[in-house]
Short mmCIF file of C-alpha atoms and ligand atoms in Angstrom, two decimals:
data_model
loop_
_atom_site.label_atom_id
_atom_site.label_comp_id
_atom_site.label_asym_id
_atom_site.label_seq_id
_atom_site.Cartn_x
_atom_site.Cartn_y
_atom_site.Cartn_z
CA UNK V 1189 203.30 -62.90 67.18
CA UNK V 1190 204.91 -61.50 63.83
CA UNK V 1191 203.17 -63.52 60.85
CA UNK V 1192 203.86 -63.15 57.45
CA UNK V 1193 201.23 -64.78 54.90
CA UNK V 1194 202.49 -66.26 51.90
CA UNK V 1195 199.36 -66.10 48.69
CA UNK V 1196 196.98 -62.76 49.35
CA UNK V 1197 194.30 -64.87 47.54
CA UNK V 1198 190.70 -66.54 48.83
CA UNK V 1199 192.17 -67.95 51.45
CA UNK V 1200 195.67 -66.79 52.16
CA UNK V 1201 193.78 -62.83 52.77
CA UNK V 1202 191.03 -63.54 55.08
CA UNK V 1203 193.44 -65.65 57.41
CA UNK V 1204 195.99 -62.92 58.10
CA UNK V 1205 192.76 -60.31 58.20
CA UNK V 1206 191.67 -62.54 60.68
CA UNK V 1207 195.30 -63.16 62.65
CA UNK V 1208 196.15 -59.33 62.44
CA UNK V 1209 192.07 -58.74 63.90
CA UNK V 1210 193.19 -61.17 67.08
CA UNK V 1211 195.68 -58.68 67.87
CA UNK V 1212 198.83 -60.27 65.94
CA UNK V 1213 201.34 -58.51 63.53
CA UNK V 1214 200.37 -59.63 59.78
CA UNK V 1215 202.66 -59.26 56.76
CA UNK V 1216 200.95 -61.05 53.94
CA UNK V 1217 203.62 -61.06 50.75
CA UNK V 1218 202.54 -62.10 47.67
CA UNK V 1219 204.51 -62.46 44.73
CA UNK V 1220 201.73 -60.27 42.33
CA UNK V 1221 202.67 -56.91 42.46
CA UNK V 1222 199.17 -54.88 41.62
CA UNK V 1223 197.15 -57.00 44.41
CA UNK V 1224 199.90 -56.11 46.72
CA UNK V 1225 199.57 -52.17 45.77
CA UNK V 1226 195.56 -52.40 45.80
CA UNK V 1227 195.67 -53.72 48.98
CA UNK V 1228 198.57 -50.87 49.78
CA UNK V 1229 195.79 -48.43 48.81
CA UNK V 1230 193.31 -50.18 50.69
CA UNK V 1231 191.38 -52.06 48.49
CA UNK V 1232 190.05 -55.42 48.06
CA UNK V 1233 191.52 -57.59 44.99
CA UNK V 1234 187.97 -60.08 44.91
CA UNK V 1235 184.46 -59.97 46.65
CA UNK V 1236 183.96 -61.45 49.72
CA UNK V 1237 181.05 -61.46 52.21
CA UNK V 1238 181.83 -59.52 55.61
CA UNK V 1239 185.32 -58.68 54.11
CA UNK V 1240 185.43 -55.55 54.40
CA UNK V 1241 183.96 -54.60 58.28
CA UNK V 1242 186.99 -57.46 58.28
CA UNK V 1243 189.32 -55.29 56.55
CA UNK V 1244 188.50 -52.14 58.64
CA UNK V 1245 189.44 -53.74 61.50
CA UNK V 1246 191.95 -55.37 60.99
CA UNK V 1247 194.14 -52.67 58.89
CA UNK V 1248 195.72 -51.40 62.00
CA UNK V 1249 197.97 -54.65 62.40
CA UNK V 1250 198.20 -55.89 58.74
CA UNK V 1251 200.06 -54.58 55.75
CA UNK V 1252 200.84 -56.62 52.35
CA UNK V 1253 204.14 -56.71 50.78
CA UNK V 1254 206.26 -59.01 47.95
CA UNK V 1255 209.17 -59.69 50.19
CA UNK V 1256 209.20 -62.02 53.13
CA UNK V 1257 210.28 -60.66 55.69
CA UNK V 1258 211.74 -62.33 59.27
CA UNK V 1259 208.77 -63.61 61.52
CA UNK V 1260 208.06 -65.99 63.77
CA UNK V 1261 204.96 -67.53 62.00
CA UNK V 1262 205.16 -68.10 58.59
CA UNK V 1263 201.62 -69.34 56.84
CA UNK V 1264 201.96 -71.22 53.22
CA UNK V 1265 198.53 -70.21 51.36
CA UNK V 1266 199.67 -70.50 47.38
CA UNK V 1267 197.70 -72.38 44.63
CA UNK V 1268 198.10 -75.60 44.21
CA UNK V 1269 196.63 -75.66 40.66
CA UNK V 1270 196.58 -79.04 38.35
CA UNK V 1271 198.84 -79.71 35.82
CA UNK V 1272 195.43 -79.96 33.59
CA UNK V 1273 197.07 -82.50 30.54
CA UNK V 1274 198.81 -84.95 32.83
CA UNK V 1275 195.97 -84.68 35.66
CA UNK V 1276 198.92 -84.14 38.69
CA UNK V 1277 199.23 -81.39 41.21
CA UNK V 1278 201.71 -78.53 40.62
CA UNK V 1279 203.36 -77.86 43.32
CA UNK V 1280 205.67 -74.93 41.99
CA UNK V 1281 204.55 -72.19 44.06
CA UNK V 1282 204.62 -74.09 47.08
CA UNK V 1283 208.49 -74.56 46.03
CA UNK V 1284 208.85 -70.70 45.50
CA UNK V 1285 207.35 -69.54 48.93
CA UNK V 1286 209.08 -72.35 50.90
CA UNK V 1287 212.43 -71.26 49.22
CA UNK V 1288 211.31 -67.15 50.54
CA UNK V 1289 210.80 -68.87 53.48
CA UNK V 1290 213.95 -70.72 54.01
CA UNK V 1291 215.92 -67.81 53.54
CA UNK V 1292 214.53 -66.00 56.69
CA UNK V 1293 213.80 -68.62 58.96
CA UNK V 1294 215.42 -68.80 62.46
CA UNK V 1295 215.29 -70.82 65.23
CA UNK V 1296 212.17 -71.92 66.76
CA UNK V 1297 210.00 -70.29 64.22
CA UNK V 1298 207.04 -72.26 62.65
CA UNK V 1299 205.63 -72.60 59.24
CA UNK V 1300 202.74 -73.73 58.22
CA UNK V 1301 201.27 -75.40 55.04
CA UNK V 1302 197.72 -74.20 54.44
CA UNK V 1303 197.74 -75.13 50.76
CA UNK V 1304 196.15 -78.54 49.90
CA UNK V 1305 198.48 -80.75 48.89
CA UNK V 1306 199.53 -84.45 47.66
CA UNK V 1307 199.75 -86.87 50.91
CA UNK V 1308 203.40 -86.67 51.89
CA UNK V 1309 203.90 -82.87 50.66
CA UNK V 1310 205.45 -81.49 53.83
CA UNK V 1311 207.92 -84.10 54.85
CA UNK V 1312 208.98 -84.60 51.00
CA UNK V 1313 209.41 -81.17 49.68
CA UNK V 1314 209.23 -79.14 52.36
CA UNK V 1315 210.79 -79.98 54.94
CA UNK V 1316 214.21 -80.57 52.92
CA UNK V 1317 213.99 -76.97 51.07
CA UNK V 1318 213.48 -75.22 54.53
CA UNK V 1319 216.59 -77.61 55.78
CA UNK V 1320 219.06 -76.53 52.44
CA UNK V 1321 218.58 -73.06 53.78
CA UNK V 1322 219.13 -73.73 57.35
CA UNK V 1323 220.99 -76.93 58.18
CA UNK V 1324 220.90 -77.66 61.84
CA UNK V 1325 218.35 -75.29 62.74
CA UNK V 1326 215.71 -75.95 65.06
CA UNK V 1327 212.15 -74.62 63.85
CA UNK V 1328 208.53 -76.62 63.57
CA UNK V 1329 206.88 -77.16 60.61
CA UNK V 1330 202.76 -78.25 60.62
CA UNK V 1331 199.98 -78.81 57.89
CA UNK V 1332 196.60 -77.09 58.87
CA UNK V 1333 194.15 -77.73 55.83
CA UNK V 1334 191.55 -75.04 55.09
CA UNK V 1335 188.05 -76.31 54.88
CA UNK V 1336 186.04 -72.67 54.52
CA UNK V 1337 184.09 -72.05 51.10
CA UNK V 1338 183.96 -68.70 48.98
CA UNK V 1339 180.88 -66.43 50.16
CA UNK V 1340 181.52 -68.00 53.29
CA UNK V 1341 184.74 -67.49 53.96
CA UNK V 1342 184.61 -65.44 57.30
CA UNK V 1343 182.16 -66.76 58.85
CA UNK V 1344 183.44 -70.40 58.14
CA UNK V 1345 187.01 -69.96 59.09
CA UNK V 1346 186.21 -68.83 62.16
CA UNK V 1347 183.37 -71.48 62.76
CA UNK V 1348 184.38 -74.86 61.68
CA UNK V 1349 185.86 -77.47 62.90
CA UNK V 1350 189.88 -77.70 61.74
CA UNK V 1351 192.56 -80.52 61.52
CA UNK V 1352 196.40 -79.66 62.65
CA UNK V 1353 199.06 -82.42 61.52
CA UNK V 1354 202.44 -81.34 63.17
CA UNK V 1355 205.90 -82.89 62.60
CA UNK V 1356 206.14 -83.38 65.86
CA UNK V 1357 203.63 -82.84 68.64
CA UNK V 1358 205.45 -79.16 69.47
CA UNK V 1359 204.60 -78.20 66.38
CA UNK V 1360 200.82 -79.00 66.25
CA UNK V 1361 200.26 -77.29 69.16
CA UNK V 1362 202.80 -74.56 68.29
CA UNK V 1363 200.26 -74.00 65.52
CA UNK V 1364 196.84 -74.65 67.36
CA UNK V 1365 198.17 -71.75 69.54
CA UNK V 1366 198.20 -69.72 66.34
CA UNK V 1367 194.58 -70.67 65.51
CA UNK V 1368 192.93 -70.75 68.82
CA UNK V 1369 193.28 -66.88 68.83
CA UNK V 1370 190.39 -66.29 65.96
CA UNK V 1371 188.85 -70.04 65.51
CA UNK V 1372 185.91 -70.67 67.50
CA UNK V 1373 185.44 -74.16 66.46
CA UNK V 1374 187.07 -77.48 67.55
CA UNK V 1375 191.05 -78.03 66.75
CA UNK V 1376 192.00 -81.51 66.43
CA UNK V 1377 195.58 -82.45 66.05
CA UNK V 1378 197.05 -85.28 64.33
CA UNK V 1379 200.32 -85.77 62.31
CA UNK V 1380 201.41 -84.48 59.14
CA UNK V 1381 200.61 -86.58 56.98
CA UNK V 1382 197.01 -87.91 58.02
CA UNK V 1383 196.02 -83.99 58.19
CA UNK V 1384 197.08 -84.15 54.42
CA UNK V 1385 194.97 -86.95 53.63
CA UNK V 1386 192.16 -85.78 55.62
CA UNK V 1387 191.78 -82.76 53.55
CA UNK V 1388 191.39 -84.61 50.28
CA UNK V 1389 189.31 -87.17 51.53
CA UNK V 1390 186.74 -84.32 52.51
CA UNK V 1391 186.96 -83.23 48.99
CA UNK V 1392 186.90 -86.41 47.12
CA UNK V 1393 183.85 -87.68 49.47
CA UNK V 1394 182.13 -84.67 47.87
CA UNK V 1395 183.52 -85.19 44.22
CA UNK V 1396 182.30 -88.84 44.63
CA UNK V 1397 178.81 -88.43 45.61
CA UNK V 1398 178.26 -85.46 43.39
CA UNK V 1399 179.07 -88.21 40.36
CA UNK V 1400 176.86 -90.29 41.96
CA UNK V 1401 173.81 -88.27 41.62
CA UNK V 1402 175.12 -87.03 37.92
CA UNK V 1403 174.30 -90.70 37.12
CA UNK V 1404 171.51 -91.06 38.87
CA UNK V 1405 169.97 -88.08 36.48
CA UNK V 1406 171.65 -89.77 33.46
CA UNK V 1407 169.63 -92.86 34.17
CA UNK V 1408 166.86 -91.15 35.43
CA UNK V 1409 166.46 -89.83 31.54
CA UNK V 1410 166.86 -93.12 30.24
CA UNK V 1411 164.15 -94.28 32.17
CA UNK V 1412 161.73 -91.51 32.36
CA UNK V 1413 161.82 -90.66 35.39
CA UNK V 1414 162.44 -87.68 37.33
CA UNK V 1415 165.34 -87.91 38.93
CA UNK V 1416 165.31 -84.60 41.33
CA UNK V 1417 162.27 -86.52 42.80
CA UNK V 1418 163.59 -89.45 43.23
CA UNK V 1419 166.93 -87.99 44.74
CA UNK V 1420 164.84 -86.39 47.22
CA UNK V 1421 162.66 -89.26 48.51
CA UNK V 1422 165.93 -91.28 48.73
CA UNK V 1423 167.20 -88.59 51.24
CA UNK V 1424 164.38 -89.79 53.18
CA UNK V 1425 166.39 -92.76 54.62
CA UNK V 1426 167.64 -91.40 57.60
CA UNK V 1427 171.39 -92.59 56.45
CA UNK V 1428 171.55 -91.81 53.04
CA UNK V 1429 172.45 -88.55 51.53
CA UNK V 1430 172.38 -87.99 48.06
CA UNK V 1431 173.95 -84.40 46.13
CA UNK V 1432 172.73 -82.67 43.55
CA UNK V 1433 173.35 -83.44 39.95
CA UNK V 1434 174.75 -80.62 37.86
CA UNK V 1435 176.60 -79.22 34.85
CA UNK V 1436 179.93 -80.56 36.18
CA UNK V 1437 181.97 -79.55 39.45
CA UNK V 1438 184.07 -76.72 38.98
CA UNK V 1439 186.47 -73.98 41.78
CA UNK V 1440 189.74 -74.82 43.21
CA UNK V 1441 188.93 -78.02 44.99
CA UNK V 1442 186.25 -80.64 44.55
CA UNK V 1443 187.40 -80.44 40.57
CA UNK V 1444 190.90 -81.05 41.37
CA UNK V 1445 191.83 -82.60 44.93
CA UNK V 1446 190.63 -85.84 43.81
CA UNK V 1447 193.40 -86.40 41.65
CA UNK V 1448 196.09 -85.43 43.92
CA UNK V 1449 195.14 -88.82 45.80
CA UNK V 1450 194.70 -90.56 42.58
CA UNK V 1451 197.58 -89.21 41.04
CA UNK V 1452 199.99 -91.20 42.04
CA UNK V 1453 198.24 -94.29 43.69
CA UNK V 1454 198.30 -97.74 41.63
CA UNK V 1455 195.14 -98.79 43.34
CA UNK V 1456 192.51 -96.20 43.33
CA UNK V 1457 189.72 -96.34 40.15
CA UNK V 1458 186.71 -94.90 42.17
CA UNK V 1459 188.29 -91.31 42.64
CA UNK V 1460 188.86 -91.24 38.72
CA UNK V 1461 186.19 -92.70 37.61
CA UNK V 1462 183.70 -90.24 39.83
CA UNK V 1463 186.60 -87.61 38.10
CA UNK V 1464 185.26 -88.74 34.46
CA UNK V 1465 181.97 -88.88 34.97
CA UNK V 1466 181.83 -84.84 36.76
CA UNK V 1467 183.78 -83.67 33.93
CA UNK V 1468 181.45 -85.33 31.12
CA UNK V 1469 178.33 -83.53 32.24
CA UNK V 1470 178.92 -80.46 30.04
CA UNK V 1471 178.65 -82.82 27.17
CA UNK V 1472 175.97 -83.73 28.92
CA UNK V 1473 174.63 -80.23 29.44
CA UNK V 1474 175.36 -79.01 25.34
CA UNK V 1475 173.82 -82.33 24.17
CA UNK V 1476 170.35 -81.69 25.77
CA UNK V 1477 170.94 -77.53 24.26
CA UNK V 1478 171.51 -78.95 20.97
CA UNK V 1479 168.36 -81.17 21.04
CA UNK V 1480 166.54 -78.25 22.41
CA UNK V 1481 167.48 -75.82 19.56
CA UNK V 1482 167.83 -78.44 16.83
CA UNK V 1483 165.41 -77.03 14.60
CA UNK V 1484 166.80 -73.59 14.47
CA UNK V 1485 169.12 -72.38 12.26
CA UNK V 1486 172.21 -70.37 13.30
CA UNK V 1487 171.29 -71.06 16.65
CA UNK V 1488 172.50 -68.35 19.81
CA UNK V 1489 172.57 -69.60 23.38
CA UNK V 1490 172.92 -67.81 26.39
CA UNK V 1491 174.95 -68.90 29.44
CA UNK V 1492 173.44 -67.61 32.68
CA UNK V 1493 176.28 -68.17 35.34
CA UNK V 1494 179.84 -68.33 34.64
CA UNK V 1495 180.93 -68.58 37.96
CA UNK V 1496 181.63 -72.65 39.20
CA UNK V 1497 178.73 -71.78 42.21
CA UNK V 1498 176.16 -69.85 43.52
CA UNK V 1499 176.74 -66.44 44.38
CA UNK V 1500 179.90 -66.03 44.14
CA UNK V 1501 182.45 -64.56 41.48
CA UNK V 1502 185.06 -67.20 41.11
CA UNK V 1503 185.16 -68.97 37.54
CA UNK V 1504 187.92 -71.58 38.10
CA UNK V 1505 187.36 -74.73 36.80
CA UNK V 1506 183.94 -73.71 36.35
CA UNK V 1507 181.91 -75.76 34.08
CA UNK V 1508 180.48 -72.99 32.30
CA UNK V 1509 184.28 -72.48 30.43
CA UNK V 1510 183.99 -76.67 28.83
CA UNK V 1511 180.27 -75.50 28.54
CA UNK V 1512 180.80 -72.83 25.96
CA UNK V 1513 184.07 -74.48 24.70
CA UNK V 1514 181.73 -76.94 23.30
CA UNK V 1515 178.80 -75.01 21.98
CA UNK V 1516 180.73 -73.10 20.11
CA UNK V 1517 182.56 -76.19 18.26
CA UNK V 1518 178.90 -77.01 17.50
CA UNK V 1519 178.76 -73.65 15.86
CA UNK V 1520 176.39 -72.03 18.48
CA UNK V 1521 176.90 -68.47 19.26
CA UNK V 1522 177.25 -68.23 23.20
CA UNK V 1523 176.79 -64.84 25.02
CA UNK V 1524 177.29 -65.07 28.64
CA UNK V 1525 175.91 -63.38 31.81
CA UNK V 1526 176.99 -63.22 35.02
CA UNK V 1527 175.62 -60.72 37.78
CA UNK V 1528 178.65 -61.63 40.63
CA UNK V 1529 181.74 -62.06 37.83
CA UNK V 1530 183.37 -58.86 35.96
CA UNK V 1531 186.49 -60.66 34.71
CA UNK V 1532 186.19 -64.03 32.55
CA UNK V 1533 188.06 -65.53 29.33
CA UNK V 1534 184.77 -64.84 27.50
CA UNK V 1535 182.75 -61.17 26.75
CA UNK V 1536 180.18 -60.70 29.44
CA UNK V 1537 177.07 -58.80 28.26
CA UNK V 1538 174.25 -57.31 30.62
CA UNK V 1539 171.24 -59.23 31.14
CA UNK V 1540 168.96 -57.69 28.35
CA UNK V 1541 171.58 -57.89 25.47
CA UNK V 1542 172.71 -61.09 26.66
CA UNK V 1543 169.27 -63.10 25.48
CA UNK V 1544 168.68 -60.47 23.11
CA UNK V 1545 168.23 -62.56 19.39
CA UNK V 1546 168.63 -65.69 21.88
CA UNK V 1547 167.31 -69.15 21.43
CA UNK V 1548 168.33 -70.62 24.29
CA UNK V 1549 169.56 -69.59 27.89
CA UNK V 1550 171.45 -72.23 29.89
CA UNK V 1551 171.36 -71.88 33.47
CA UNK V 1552 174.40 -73.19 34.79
CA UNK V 1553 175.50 -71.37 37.81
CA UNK V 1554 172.77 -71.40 40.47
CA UNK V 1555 173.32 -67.77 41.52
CA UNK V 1556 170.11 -66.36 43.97
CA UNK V 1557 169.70 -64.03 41.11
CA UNK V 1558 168.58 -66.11 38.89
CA UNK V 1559 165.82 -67.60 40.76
CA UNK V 1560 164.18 -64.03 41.05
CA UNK V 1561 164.28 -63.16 37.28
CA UNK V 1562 161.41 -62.41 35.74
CA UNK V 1563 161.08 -64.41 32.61
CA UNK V 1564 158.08 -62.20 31.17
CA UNK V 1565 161.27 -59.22 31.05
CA UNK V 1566 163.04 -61.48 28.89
CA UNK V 1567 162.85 -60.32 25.03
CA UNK V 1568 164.22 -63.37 23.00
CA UNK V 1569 164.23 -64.60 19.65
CA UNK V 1570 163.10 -68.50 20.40
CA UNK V 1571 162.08 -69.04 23.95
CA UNK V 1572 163.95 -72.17 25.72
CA UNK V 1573 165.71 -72.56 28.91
CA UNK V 1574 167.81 -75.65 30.20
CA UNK V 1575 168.17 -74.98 34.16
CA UNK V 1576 170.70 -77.51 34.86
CA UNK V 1577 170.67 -76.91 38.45
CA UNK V 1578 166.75 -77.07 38.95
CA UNK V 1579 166.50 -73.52 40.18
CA UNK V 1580 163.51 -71.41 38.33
CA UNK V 1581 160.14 -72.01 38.90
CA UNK V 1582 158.39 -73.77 36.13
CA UNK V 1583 155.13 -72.85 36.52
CA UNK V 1584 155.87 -69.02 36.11
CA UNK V 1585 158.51 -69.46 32.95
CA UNK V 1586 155.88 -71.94 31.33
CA UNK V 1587 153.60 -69.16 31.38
CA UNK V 1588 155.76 -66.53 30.20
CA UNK V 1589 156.02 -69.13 26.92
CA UNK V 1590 159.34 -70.96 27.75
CA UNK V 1591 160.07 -74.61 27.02
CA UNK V 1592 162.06 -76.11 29.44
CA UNK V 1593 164.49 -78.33 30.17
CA UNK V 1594 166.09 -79.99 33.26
CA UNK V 1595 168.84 -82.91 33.82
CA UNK V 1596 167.61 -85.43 35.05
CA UNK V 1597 163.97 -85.00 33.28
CA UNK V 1598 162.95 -86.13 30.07
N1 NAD B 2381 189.61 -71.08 47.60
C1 NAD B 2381 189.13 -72.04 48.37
O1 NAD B 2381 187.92 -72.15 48.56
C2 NAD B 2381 190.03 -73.03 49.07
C3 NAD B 2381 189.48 -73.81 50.10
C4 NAD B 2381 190.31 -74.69 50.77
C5 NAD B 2381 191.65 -74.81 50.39
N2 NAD B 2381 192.13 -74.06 49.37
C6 NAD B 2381 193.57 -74.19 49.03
O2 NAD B 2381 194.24 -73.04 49.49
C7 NAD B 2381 195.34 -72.75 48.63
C8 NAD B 2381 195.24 -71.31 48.16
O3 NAD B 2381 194.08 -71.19 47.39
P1 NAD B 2381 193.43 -69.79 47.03
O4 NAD B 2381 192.07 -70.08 46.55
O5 NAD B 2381 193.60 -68.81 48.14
O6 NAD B 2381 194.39 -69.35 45.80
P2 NAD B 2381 194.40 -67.96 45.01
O7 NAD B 2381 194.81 -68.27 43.64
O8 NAD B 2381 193.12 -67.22 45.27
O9 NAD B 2381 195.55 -67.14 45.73
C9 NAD B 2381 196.86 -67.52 45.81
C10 NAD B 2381 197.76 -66.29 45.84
O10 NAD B 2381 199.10 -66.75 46.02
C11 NAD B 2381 199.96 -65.89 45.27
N3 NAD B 2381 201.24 -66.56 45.09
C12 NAD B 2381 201.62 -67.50 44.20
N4 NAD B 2381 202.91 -67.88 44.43
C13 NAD B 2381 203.33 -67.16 45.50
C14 NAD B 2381 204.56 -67.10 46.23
N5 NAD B 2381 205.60 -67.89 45.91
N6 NAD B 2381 204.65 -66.27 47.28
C15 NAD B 2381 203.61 -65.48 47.61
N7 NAD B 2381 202.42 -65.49 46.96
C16 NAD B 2381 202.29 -66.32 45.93
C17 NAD B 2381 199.17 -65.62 44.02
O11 NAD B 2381 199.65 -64.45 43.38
C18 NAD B 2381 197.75 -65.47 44.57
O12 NAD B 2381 197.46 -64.13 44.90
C19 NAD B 2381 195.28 -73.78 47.50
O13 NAD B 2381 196.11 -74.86 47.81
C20 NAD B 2381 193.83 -74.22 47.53
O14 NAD B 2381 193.68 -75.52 47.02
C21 NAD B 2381 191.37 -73.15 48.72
#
């Protein structure tokens, strides 16, 4: 099959390395010129485990351009950021690449949605754009939600489990054709619109119970108790399952799909309410620094983690950005460090000038590499730490002189 890609980004890139590896012909276009020419001179725009053995072999059958170009596949994989001071989706580039779409489409082709998007999203606005252009034309149109994670990617689009909503029933399995030549794991189709849904109640599931154990360690506090503990002896009940708390939810998806259910519903208050309460704990987080550093003067903190999880260099939405936001409208100085990220809105300094003069370090991002620091190395001016994802060991930073702190601990 000829495929073109629409969005060379986390998700849209790995999926046509992966079609153009199973032996089909992969155009991805995307609509920013310099990742386009990186990829031309075959490099990779962002870190990505197994990526590049990916890359290798799949180069033969894949190139990357800005046009669209005729195919018979065509794969929608653009952002589908939030509008961030009305809390609704914005659904502009999925307007943009269904309009390069339209004007190349022919009969019996297929296109399919891989962007998350509001319930209703491919029959509403898609389906009519790709009409304007081609009135009377018969082609299939289905929605196949991506569930894989960053520094997983690979592994997990190949693996898991995926949903396929179809306009019709050609169309799902038009497009279950498409991914049965590199998925491994089970394809279930459904229509359109439930495949919509499903991907955002995945999310929101996630969102909720994350906001769920955020309280928990809230109340926790207020009672004295340690919460961690308590989470974990609750997960002893063979049906309950309880997250972690945290600084606040941050990447592309738990922090946002939520809202494109809640959006524009008249019923739902759980989804924003679990919203609210994710999105408070960095006031959360900078509270407990303050009370931490309250006796110093001109205090300094340092932000371990910028990225929104573990080993990984993506800082969308990532709490650490509200996180130093706030610290420094309490007149903190905030350096930052980050061993995965090289591009962020704030300076990034190496590990050693990073706590350098420091009073505080704030662990927010629970990279691998921060569980294997050793704290003795660490030359600071007042020796705290707030690990708000319950990640160093105690015993050994306790020793090296550190006070600590933990959500969910008093
Ligand atoms: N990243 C994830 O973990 C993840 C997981 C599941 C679902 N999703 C969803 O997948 C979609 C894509 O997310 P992503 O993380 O890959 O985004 P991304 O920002 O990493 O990449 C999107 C790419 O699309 C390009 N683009 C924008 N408009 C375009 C257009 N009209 N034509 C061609 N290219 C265009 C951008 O330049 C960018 O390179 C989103 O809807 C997201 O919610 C993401």
């Amino acid at each position: 099959m000829k495929i073109s890609v629409l969005g060379l980004g986390y998700i849209g890139l790995p999926t046509s390395l992966l079609l153009a590896e199973a032996g089909h012909e992969v155009t991805g276009v995307d609509i920013d010129k310099e990742k386009v020419e990186q990829l031309k001179n075959d490099e990779l725009p962002f870190e990505e485990p197994e990526m590049e053995e990916l890359f290798q072999n799949a180069k033969d059958n894949f190139k990357a351009e800005t046009e669209v170009e005729p195919s018979d596949v065509f794969i929608i994989a653009v952002p589908t950021p939030l509008d961030s001071s009305l809390n609704i989706p914005d659904l502009k580039a999925i307007k943009s690449a269904t309009e390069m779409i339209g004007a190349q489409l022919s009969e019996g082709d297929l296109v399919i949605l891989e962007s998350t998007v509001p319930p209703g999203t491919s029959e509403n606005l898609i389906l009519p754009i790709l009409k304007k252009y081609n009135d009377g034309l018969d082609f299939n149109l289905a929605h196949s939600p991506e569930r894989a994670i960053p520094g997983n990617t690979i592994k997990e689009m190949k693996n898991n489990s995926r949903v396929i909503g179809g306009l019709n029933e050609k169309s799902a399995e038009m497009a279950e054709s498409i991914y049965d030549s590199f998925v491994d794991g089970a394809i279930h189709l459904t229509d359109i619109k439930t495949a919509e849904l499903v991907k955002l109640m995945e999310n929101t599931f996630r969102d909720v119970n994350i906001a769920l154990a955020n309280e928990f360690a809230q109340i926790g506090e207020e009672l004295g108790i340690n919460a961690w503990e308590a989470i974990d002896l609750a997960n002893e009940h063979p049906r309950v399952d309880i997250l972690n708390p945290g600084p606040g939810v941050g990447g592309h998806c738990i922090s946002i799909d939520p809202w494109f259910l809640s959006s524009n519903s008249t019923t739902s208050k759980m989804i924003s309410l679990a919203r609210e309460i994710n999105d408070s704990m960095p006031n959360f987080v900078v509270n407990k620094a303050r009370e931490m550093v309250d006796d110093i003067t001109d205090p300094t903190i340092t932000i371990f983690g910028v990225a929104y999880k573990g080993d990984v260099d993506d800082t969308r939405e990532a709490p650490a950005l509200k996180i130093i936001k706030l610290a420094e409208n309490e007149g903190f100085q905030v350096k930052c460090f980050d061993p995965h990220v090289n591009d962020f809105k704030y300076e990034l300094y190496s590990l050693e000038k990073s706590v350098e003069n420091s009073d505080c370090i704030v662990i927010v991002t629970d990279h691998e590499y921060f569980e294997d620091i050793d704290p003795d190395q660490l030359s600071m001016r007042n020796k705290n730490v707030l690990d708000t994802r319950n990640i160093i060991d105690e015993k050994q930073w306790e020793k090296a002189g550190f006070d600590i702190g933990t959500l969910g601990i008093r």
